[in-house]
Amino acid sequence: MTLADATTPSPAVRPVRALLDEGAGPAHERVYKALRRRILHGEMAPGEHVTLRGVAGELGVSMTPAREAVRRLAAEGALAISASGRVSAPILSPARVEELASIRALLEPELAARALPRAHFSLIERLKRMDAEIDQHLKSGDAAAYVRGNLEFHRTLYLRAHAPAMLALAETVWLQTGPSMRALYARIGMGRVADYHRKAIAALAAGDEAGLRLAIRADVRQGLTMLSNEGLDQA
Amino acid sequence: MTLADATTPSPAVRPVRALLDEGAGPAHERVYKALRRRILHGEMAPGEHVTLRGVAGELGVSMTPAREAVRRLAAEGALAISASGRVSAPILSPARVEELASIRALLEPELAARALPRAHFSLIERLKRMDAEIDQHLKSGDAAAYVRGNLEFHRTLYLRAHAPAMLALAETVWLQTGPSMRALYARIGMGRVADYHRKAIAALAAGDEAGLRLAIRADVRQGLTMLSNEGLDQA
DNA sequence: ATGGGCTAATTGTGATCACAAATGGGCGGC
DNA sequence: GCCGCCCATTTGTGATCACAATTAGCCCAT
């Protein structure tokens, strides 16, 4: 079975779910969040096609909210739409990967620097714990969990910057690299990844803005450089 | 009359417009482009409400494509949606203005620097002509034309960078500042604006990357600093 | 005259349907 | 044996309708 059907064939649905419901919100946003998470965590292969009726049926909604969610993700670059309207996860060219890496290298050090003066002890401790978890996933070879943890680490740090527009832009870039990243780690096996997170945390604790910027920049560059090389290899 | 009605009340419309039609493309994209242009050029006041049925009727389409376009613009930050779903042009807080200015100051010098090695003579000449036009609009006091020309100038330069993702991000920021910018120039009367465009063009012709980055950064900061001060004044 | 509550109109949400284009598979011809 | 064409199916697009919630206007009471 898929999920959420049972007795919802008629136009008279029951949106009784008011507050504090987990999968709350309008249907189009539920679909958006579900697809976004799927893309961000690399659960979708580059070039993979999705159909409106497919996602609609899968999430138990009609085509209308499914279309809105897909369009929204396409506007963010997370999905590509062909001339005929077919929707698929984008396949990044090496040039595009370089561009996205440059954007991350511009935005994320700035976000980290803005978070620096606001980083209290508890935040640093939390980041240390997250980094330890990431190392676990790395050792156990769980690529999906590694990618997820990595994004969570960066996001947790950048949230302290109190720069929502800048963070939104960074997340847009993550969204675009999502499918390719998973494919990368699945192929490479993520053998050697330097621990720039640790350097970033140390700089954060020391109040060293320049060091923090460098660590974040290196961390960002590392992942996407690997992706770029891979792209050239298979081409 | 509005436009485009005549004989289109039935579900059997005639999309005969194939290629090389000006207002081509799907209906939802026509609506998107129309609204986007309106926002970008400051033809919409901050806080102004728009309704789905309103834009649908205005552009001669049904609610479905109107909703997609509005949602897409909301996702880009060009429109704000309240908790109840009402759509309006966003009102920027001073902190948000500062943040958007910082993003522009990060992205646009990079775009200019990437365009620099590709900037041939013809492009520089074109930019000179555009800057002259901008000066005209400035003298004649045409705020809308000034804003439009300014964006066109930057966009023409950045197109040479061959960095579509970065340009898209920059345009997203322009979109967010659109409504507030027009309101600003309408109030201020745009008296003193330094000619950083000329400095940028000179640096471009001389191949001086550092100078170009500085000129663009100054040009970007100038406009949004004024907006920020104004926001504080009226608050 | 003003504030509160009630009603009617407005508005977003989502489902369904009809249509056209594109896609993919299968058949026949070279 | 392989390529091209034709048809059935899939798929995106857009219009329409029903519903619920919010909004705004109005009347009445104080």
Short mmCIF file of C-alpha atoms (C1' of nucleotides) in Angstrom, two decimals, chain C residues 21-28, chain D residues 4-10:
data_model
loop_
_atom_site.label_atom_id
_atom_site.label_comp_id
_atom_site.label_asym_id
_atom_site.label_seq_id
_atom_site.Cartn_x
_atom_site.Cartn_y
_atom_site.Cartn_z
"C1'" DA C 21 1.04 16.98 -26.62
"C1'" DA C 22 4.52 13.83 -25.87
"C1'" DT C 23 6.02 9.31 -25.02
"C1'" DG C 24 6.75 4.43 -25.70
"C1'" DG C 25 5.83 0.11 -27.73
"C1'" DG C 26 4.62 -2.78 -31.56
"C1'" DC C 27 3.95 -3.70 -36.37
"C1'" DG C 28 5.15 -3.59 -41.14
"C1'" DG D 4 10.53 4.08 -39.62
"C1'" DC D 5 5.63 4.89 -38.73
"C1'" DC D 6 1.33 4.48 -36.23
"C1'" DC D 7 -1.53 4.05 -32.29
"C1'" DA D 8 -2.54 3.48 -27.30
"C1'" DT D 9 -1.07 5.32 -23.05
"C1'" DT D 10 0.87 8.47 -20.19
#
